[in-house]
mmCIF file of C-alpha atoms in Angstrom:
data_model
loop_
_atom_site.group_PDB
_atom_site.id
_atom_site.type_symbol
_atom_site.label_atom_id
_atom_site.label_comp_id
_atom_site.label_asym_id
_atom_site.label_seq_id
_atom_site.Cartn_x
_atom_site.Cartn_y
_atom_site.Cartn_z
ATOM 1 C CA UNK C 89 -6.023 -27.466 25.259
ATOM 2 C CA UNK C 90 -7.172 -23.944 24.320
ATOM 3 C CA UNK C 91 -6.019 -22.504 21.007
ATOM 4 C CA UNK C 92 -5.488 -19.142 22.699
ATOM 5 C CA UNK C 93 -4.813 -18.190 26.309
ATOM 6 C CA UNK C 94 -4.564 -14.505 27.178
ATOM 7 C CA UNK C 95 -3.370 -13.996 30.755
ATOM 8 C CA UNK C 96 -3.190 -10.737 32.709
ATOM 9 C CA UNK C 97 -2.351 -8.518 29.734
ATOM 10 C CA UNK C 98 -1.533 -4.953 30.794
ATOM 11 C CA UNK C 99 -0.579 -2.006 28.623
ATOM 12 C CA UNK C 100 0.077 1.670 29.331
ATOM 13 C CA UNK C 101 0.735 4.614 27.064
ATOM 14 C CA UNK C 102 2.664 7.089 29.162
ATOM 15 C CA UNK C 103 0.739 7.499 32.425
ATOM 16 C CA UNK C 104 -2.499 6.152 30.959
ATOM 17 C CA UNK C 105 -3.137 2.478 31.645
ATOM 18 C CA UNK C 106 -5.232 1.172 28.757
ATOM 19 C CA UNK C 107 -5.332 -2.543 29.656
ATOM 20 C CA UNK C 108 -5.425 -3.869 33.211
ATOM 21 C CA UNK C 109 -4.878 -7.613 33.692
ATOM 22 C CA UNK C 110 -7.066 -8.636 30.750
ATOM 23 C CA UNK C 111 -7.539 -12.345 30.179
ATOM 24 C CA UNK C 112 -9.673 -14.918 28.377
ATOM 25 C CA UNK C 113 -9.334 -18.306 26.661
ATOM 26 C CA UNK C 114 -10.468 -19.513 23.268
ATOM 27 C CA UNK C 115 -11.023 -23.093 22.131
ATOM 28 C CA UNK C 116 -10.549 -24.304 18.559
ATOM 29 C CA UNK C 117 -13.487 -23.243 16.381
ATOM 30 C CA UNK C 118 -14.800 -20.915 19.075
ATOM 31 C CA UNK C 119 -15.811 -17.301 18.475
ATOM 32 C CA UNK C 120 -15.374 -14.663 21.165
ATOM 33 C CA UNK C 121 -16.998 -11.266 20.717
ATOM 34 C CA UNK C 122 -15.413 -8.387 22.620
ATOM 35 C CA UNK C 123 -17.813 -5.544 23.276
ATOM 36 C CA UNK C 124 -17.613 -2.235 25.103
ATOM 37 C CA UNK C 125 -17.655 1.501 24.609
ATOM 38 C CA UNK C 126 -15.026 3.365 22.590
ATOM 39 C CA UNK C 127 -11.865 3.771 24.648
ATOM 40 C CA UNK C 128 -12.414 0.623 26.696
ATOM 41 C CA UNK C 129 -9.201 -0.996 25.379
ATOM 42 C CA UNK C 130 -10.643 -3.423 22.827
ATOM 43 C CA UNK C 131 -8.512 -2.372 19.857
ATOM 44 C CA UNK C 132 -5.359 -2.138 21.969
ATOM 45 C CA UNK C 133 -5.965 -5.710 23.095
ATOM 46 C CA UNK C 134 -6.157 -6.888 19.467
ATOM 47 C CA UNK C 135 -3.001 -4.968 18.612
ATOM 48 C CA UNK C 136 -1.209 -6.677 21.517
ATOM 49 C CA UNK C 137 -2.378 -10.102 20.314
ATOM 50 C CA UNK C 138 -1.040 -9.328 16.832
ATOM 51 C CA UNK C 139 2.285 -7.978 18.159
ATOM 52 C CA UNK C 140 1.585 -4.492 16.845
ATOM 53 C CA UNK C 141 1.936 -3.311 20.449
ATOM 54 C CA UNK C 142 4.076 -4.837 23.174
ATOM 55 C CA UNK C 143 2.229 -5.483 26.458
ATOM 56 C CA UNK C 144 3.829 -4.310 29.700
ATOM 57 C CA UNK C 145 2.674 -7.445 31.491
ATOM 58 C CA UNK C 146 0.994 -10.785 30.940
ATOM 59 C CA UNK C 147 1.212 -13.803 28.675
ATOM 60 C CA UNK C 148 -0.026 -14.814 25.227
ATOM 61 C CA UNK C 149 -0.120 -18.573 24.661
ATOM 62 C CA UNK C 150 -1.140 -20.277 21.391
ATOM 63 C CA UNK C 151 -1.638 -24.048 21.244
ATOM 64 C CA UNK C 152 0.386 -24.416 24.423
ATOM 65 C CA UNK C 153 3.325 -22.355 23.126
ATOM 66 C CA UNK C 154 4.106 -19.184 25.062
ATOM 67 C CA UNK C 155 4.552 -16.500 22.416
ATOM 68 C CA UNK C 156 4.912 -13.736 24.963
ATOM 69 C CA UNK C 157 5.762 -13.593 28.642
ATOM 70 C CA UNK C 158 6.201 -9.910 29.435
ATOM 71 C CA UNK C 159 7.767 -10.685 32.819
ATOM 72 C CA UNK C 160 10.768 -12.306 31.102
ATOM 73 C CA UNK C 161 11.897 -8.981 29.632
ATOM 74 C CA UNK C 162 12.876 -10.701 26.368
ATOM 75 C CA UNK C 163 13.478 -8.354 23.442
ATOM 76 C CA UNK C 164 12.233 -9.811 20.157
ATOM 77 C CA UNK C 165 13.870 -9.248 16.799
ATOM 78 C CA UNK C 166 11.753 -8.197 13.807
ATOM 79 C CA UNK C 167 12.094 -11.738 12.474
ATOM 80 C CA UNK C 168 10.799 -13.159 15.777
ATOM 81 C CA UNK C 169 7.832 -10.800 15.725
ATOM 82 C CA UNK C 170 6.967 -11.677 12.121
ATOM 83 C CA UNK C 171 6.995 -15.359 13.065
ATOM 84 C CA UNK C 172 4.728 -14.784 16.068
ATOM 85 C CA UNK C 173 2.284 -12.758 13.962
ATOM 86 C CA UNK C 174 1.752 -15.771 11.701
ATOM 87 C CA UNK C 175 -0.452 -17.267 14.421
ATOM 88 C CA UNK C 176 -2.924 -14.405 13.989
ATOM 89 C CA UNK C 177 -4.747 -12.787 11.109
ATOM 90 C CA UNK C 178 -6.052 -9.258 11.619
ATOM 91 C CA UNK C 179 -8.817 -7.544 9.672
ATOM 92 C CA UNK C 180 -8.650 -3.802 10.290
ATOM 93 C CA UNK C 181 -11.698 -1.557 10.396
ATOM 94 C CA UNK C 182 -10.207 0.673 7.673
ATOM 95 C CA UNK C 183 -9.330 -2.223 5.281
ATOM 96 C CA UNK C 184 -5.589 -1.275 4.949
ATOM 97 C CA UNK C 185 -5.300 -2.709 1.437
ATOM 98 C CA UNK C 186 -2.330 -1.724 -0.699
ATOM 99 C CA UNK C 187 -3.734 0.680 -3.338
ATOM 100 C CA UNK C 188 -1.099 -0.208 -5.953
ATOM 101 C CA UNK C 189 -2.074 -3.899 -5.989
ATOM 102 C CA UNK C 190 -5.152 -5.643 -7.361
ATOM 103 C CA UNK C 191 -7.474 -7.580 -5.071
ATOM 104 C CA UNK C 192 -5.739 -10.812 -6.082
ATOM 105 C CA UNK C 193 -2.263 -9.406 -5.490
ATOM 106 C CA UNK C 194 -3.284 -8.039 -2.085
ATOM 107 C CA UNK C 195 -4.304 -11.550 -1.060
ATOM 108 C CA UNK C 196 -1.131 -13.125 -2.525
ATOM 109 C CA UNK C 197 1.357 -10.634 -1.127
ATOM 110 C CA UNK C 198 2.070 -12.070 2.342
ATOM 111 C CA UNK C 199 2.259 -15.640 1.041
ATOM 112 C CA UNK C 200 4.678 -14.530 -1.666
ATOM 113 C CA UNK C 201 6.960 -12.772 0.782
ATOM 114 C CA UNK C 202 6.932 -15.744 3.141
ATOM 115 C CA UNK C 203 7.640 -18.163 0.311
ATOM 116 C CA UNK C 204 10.883 -16.350 -0.536
ATOM 117 C CA UNK C 205 12.235 -17.382 2.862
ATOM 118 C CA UNK C 206 11.891 -21.072 1.979
ATOM 119 C CA UNK C 207 15.153 -22.904 1.310
ATOM 120 C CA UNK C 208 13.682 -24.556 -1.778
ATOM 121 C CA UNK C 209 12.166 -21.371 -3.216
ATOM 122 C CA UNK C 210 14.513 -21.029 -6.194
ATOM 123 C CA UNK C 211 14.263 -24.700 -7.025
ATOM 124 C CA UNK C 212 10.458 -24.881 -6.797
ATOM 125 C CA UNK C 213 9.539 -21.274 -7.539
ATOM 126 C CA UNK C 214 7.107 -22.026 -10.361
ATOM 127 C CA UNK C 215 5.185 -24.630 -8.356
ATOM 128 C CA UNK C 216 5.128 -22.465 -5.212
ATOM 129 C CA UNK C 217 3.817 -19.410 -7.070
ATOM 130 C CA UNK C 218 1.154 -21.522 -8.767
ATOM 131 C CA UNK C 219 0.021 -22.828 -5.363
ATOM 132 C CA UNK C 220 -0.150 -19.256 -4.038
ATOM 133 C CA UNK C 221 -2.235 -18.203 -7.062
ATOM 134 C CA UNK C 222 -4.640 -21.090 -6.542
ATOM 135 C CA UNK C 223 -4.982 -20.408 -2.824
ATOM 136 C CA UNK C 224 -5.616 -16.683 -3.346
ATOM 137 C CA UNK C 225 -8.218 -17.430 -6.026
ATOM 138 C CA UNK C 226 -9.927 -19.902 -3.704
ATOM 139 C CA UNK C 227 -10.061 -17.361 -0.884
ATOM 140 C CA UNK C 228 -11.539 -14.688 -3.152
ATOM 141 C CA UNK C 229 -14.059 -17.289 -4.279
ATOM 142 C CA UNK C 230 -14.876 -17.955 -0.627
ATOM 143 C CA UNK C 231 -15.707 -14.267 -0.060
ATOM 144 C CA UNK C 232 -17.570 -13.985 -3.361
ATOM 145 C CA UNK C 233 -15.134 -11.768 -5.262
ATOM 146 C CA UNK C 234 -13.560 -13.778 -8.080
ATOM 147 C CA UNK C 235 -15.183 -11.411 -10.581
ATOM 148 C CA UNK C 236 -13.367 -8.488 -8.916
ATOM 149 C CA UNK C 237 -9.937 -10.061 -8.476
ATOM 150 C CA UNK C 238 -8.179 -7.907 -11.074
ATOM 151 C CA UNK C 239 -9.637 -4.633 -9.785
ATOM 152 C CA UNK C 240 -7.746 -2.189 -7.573
ATOM 153 C CA UNK C 241 -9.044 -1.101 -4.140
ATOM 154 C CA UNK C 242 -10.323 2.272 -5.431
ATOM 155 C CA UNK C 243 -12.507 0.356 -7.900
ATOM 156 C CA UNK C 244 -14.199 -1.624 -5.127
ATOM 157 C CA UNK C 245 -16.941 -0.689 -2.697
ATOM 158 C CA UNK C 246 -16.152 -0.541 1.015
ATOM 159 C CA UNK C 247 -17.803 -3.903 1.574
ATOM 160 C CA UNK C 248 -15.818 -5.471 -1.238
ATOM 161 C CA UNK C 249 -12.570 -4.026 0.095
ATOM 162 C CA UNK C 250 -13.316 -5.474 3.517
ATOM 163 C CA UNK C 251 -14.006 -8.875 1.987
ATOM 164 C CA UNK C 252 -10.633 -8.711 0.215
ATOM 165 C CA UNK C 253 -9.079 -7.851 3.583
ATOM 166 C CA UNK C 254 -10.715 -10.933 5.110
ATOM 167 C CA UNK C 255 -9.345 -13.131 2.311
ATOM 168 C CA UNK C 256 -5.904 -11.609 2.827
ATOM 169 C CA UNK C 257 -6.025 -12.316 6.580
ATOM 170 C CA UNK C 258 -6.929 -15.953 5.859
ATOM 171 C CA UNK C 259 -4.135 -16.429 3.320
ATOM 172 C CA UNK C 260 -1.511 -17.513 5.862
ATOM 173 C CA UNK C 261 -3.923 -19.928 7.608
ATOM 174 C CA UNK C 262 -3.703 -18.274 11.045
ATOM 175 C CA UNK C 263 -4.651 -20.096 14.229
ATOM 176 C CA UNK C 264 -6.840 -17.168 15.265
ATOM 177 C CA UNK C 265 -8.574 -14.657 12.995
ATOM 178 C CA UNK C 266 -9.103 -11.231 14.589
ATOM 179 C CA UNK C 267 -11.549 -8.545 13.524
ATOM 180 C CA UNK C 268 -11.390 -4.936 14.704
ATOM 181 C CA UNK C 269 -14.861 -3.421 14.198
ATOM 182 C CA UNK C 270 -15.110 -4.978 10.708
ATOM 183 C CA UNK C 271 -18.209 -2.990 9.709
ATOM 184 C CA UNK C 272 -17.594 0.387 11.381
ATOM 185 C CA UNK C 273 -16.247 2.039 8.201
ATOM 186 C CA UNK C 274 -19.108 0.780 6.037
ATOM 187 C CA UNK C 275 -22.396 2.269 4.988
ATOM 188 C CA UNK C 276 -25.307 0.348 6.569
ATOM 189 C CA UNK C 277 -26.293 -1.295 3.257
ATOM 190 C CA UNK C 278 -22.769 -2.755 2.885
ATOM 191 C CA UNK C 279 -22.547 -4.126 6.425
ATOM 192 C CA UNK C 280 -24.668 -7.172 5.628
ATOM 193 C CA UNK C 281 -22.338 -8.574 2.968
ATOM 194 C CA UNK C 282 -19.374 -8.525 5.377
ATOM 195 C CA UNK C 283 -21.349 -10.058 8.238
ATOM 196 C CA UNK C 284 -22.506 -12.797 5.833
ATOM 197 C CA UNK C 285 -18.868 -13.715 5.110
ATOM 198 C CA UNK C 286 -18.060 -13.811 8.832
ATOM 199 C CA UNK C 287 -21.089 -16.032 9.469
ATOM 200 C CA UNK C 288 -19.800 -18.398 6.769
ATOM 201 C CA UNK C 289 -16.433 -18.519 8.584
ATOM 202 C CA UNK C 290 -18.284 -19.437 11.784
ATOM 203 C CA UNK C 291 -19.851 -22.381 9.956
ATOM 204 C CA UNK C 292 -16.337 -23.491 8.904
ATOM 205 C CA UNK C 293 -15.297 -23.559 12.601
ATOM 206 C CA UNK C 294 -12.840 -20.703 12.177
ATOM 207 C CA UNK C 295 -11.409 -19.605 15.528
ATOM 208 C CA UNK C 296 -12.111 -15.877 15.846
ATOM 209 C CA UNK C 297 -11.834 -12.863 18.116
ATOM 210 C CA UNK C 298 -14.280 -10.189 16.991
ATOM 211 C CA UNK C 299 -14.296 -6.668 18.394
ATOM 212 C CA UNK C 300 -17.681 -5.349 17.361
ATOM 213 C CA UNK C 301 -20.345 -2.748 18.013
ATOM 214 C CA UNK C 302 -22.951 -4.929 16.268
ATOM 215 C CA UNK C 303 -24.600 -6.352 19.371
ATOM 216 C CA UNK C 304 -27.194 -8.472 17.575
ATOM 217 C CA UNK C 305 -24.466 -9.963 15.392
ATOM 218 C CA UNK C 306 -22.350 -10.704 18.483
ATOM 219 C CA UNK C 307 -25.290 -12.388 20.126
ATOM 220 C CA UNK C 308 -26.003 -14.482 17.034
ATOM 221 C CA UNK C 309 -22.491 -15.744 16.186
ATOM 222 C CA UNK C 310 -20.382 -15.708 19.362
ATOM 223 C CA UNK C 311 -19.802 -18.664 21.663
ATOM 224 C CA UNK C 312 -18.434 -16.323 24.316
ATOM 225 C CA UNK C 313 -18.851 -12.597 24.983
ATOM 226 C CA UNK C 314 -16.313 -10.432 26.804
ATOM 227 C CA UNK C 315 -17.490 -7.023 28.000
ATOM 228 C CA UNK C 316 -14.673 -4.548 28.593
ATOM 229 C CA UNK C 317 -14.837 -1.164 30.279
ATOM 230 C CA UNK C 318 -11.999 1.155 31.258
ATOM 231 C CA UNK C 319 -9.352 -1.402 30.322
ATOM 232 C CA UNK C 320 -10.665 -4.326 32.358
ATOM 233 C CA UNK C 321 -12.820 -7.365 31.653
ATOM 234 C CA UNK C 322 -16.022 -6.609 33.528
ATOM 235 C CA UNK C 323 -17.998 -9.682 32.549
ATOM 236 C CA UNK C 324 -17.527 -12.857 30.493
ATOM 237 C CA UNK C 325 -20.075 -15.469 29.552
ATOM 238 C CA UNK C 326 -22.199 -16.992 26.836
ATOM 239 C CA UNK C 327 -24.322 -14.590 24.760
ATOM 240 C CA UNK C 328 -27.341 -15.762 26.734
ATOM 241 C CA UNK C 329 -25.624 -14.924 30.018
ATOM 242 C CA UNK C 330 -24.136 -11.551 29.050
ATOM 243 C CA UNK C 331 -26.973 -10.227 26.900
ATOM 244 C CA UNK C 332 -29.878 -12.043 28.528
ATOM 245 C CA UNK C 333 -28.907 -11.955 32.196
ATOM 246 C CA UNK C 334 -25.916 -9.671 32.854
ATOM 247 C CA UNK C 335 -24.613 -9.775 36.424
ATOM 248 C CA UNK C 336 -22.548 -6.591 36.621
ATOM 249 C CA UNK C 337 -24.077 -3.122 36.925
ATOM 250 C CA UNK C 338 -21.642 -1.716 34.344
ATOM 251 C CA UNK C 339 -22.716 -4.368 31.813
ATOM 252 C CA UNK C 340 -26.377 -3.640 32.463
ATOM 253 C CA UNK C 341 -25.858 0.097 31.913
ATOM 254 C CA UNK C 342 -23.952 -0.505 28.679
ATOM 255 C CA UNK C 343 -26.597 -2.848 27.249
ATOM 256 C CA UNK C 344 -29.493 -0.528 28.099
ATOM 257 C CA UNK C 345 -28.832 1.354 24.861
ATOM 258 C CA UNK C 346 -29.456 -1.870 22.901
ATOM 259 C CA UNK C 347 -32.994 -2.523 24.067
ATOM 260 C CA UNK C 348 -33.939 -3.961 20.648
ATOM 261 C CA UNK C 349 -31.702 -7.024 21.048
ATOM 262 C CA UNK C 350 -33.495 -10.255 20.194
ATOM 263 C CA UNK C 351 -32.995 -13.437 22.184
#
């Protein structure tokens, strides 16, 4: 059974249709890279998956559970939406760290808020908070930032901030980790350290959806590539199929600008 099934997702803003019957599936431990020009709908798709936007049509299914069926017309409460978001972690291109919190506190924040909803929170508060501390420390260790954990975002480089953001997204153990152009806000020399962390997540069989403009990176790490243009999925396949032998004329035209791609 797929971890994630996205079926016929559609989304309009006013009279502009941004997504048109978009769909794909994702198995556990699989990485899908979504590529395409700016304005093709990639970021809107991620925002729909993370319930930051509400699709006009389609379904989102995680581990066999239908989180969204737009045809049902169901209105979700804020509590419902928060619960559905727990299935996904999202790393934004602009980091979105809280400037008033240290790196460690940024990673701990969501777990701390969620813990307060537990019935046994008051009784086991000390143990719960210790577990959250240990988990946050372990995640910062995973992204190579334990020596920076008490620093604030303005004291960190862009690459370090993005690595904190990755640790924060992992803190709630999501079923699917989503990246929205994770290196687009970074200087070229800082891109490598973030891509290294993502490659390490691939080796840990982390299930991921990565919107990226780094074509060589997509080719190297993805199990599946989805090319989007004008709000539709134009072509889907393995990296070898999409990058090495694209079938659609629109895919071929898009990839012509990346003639330096290595097999």
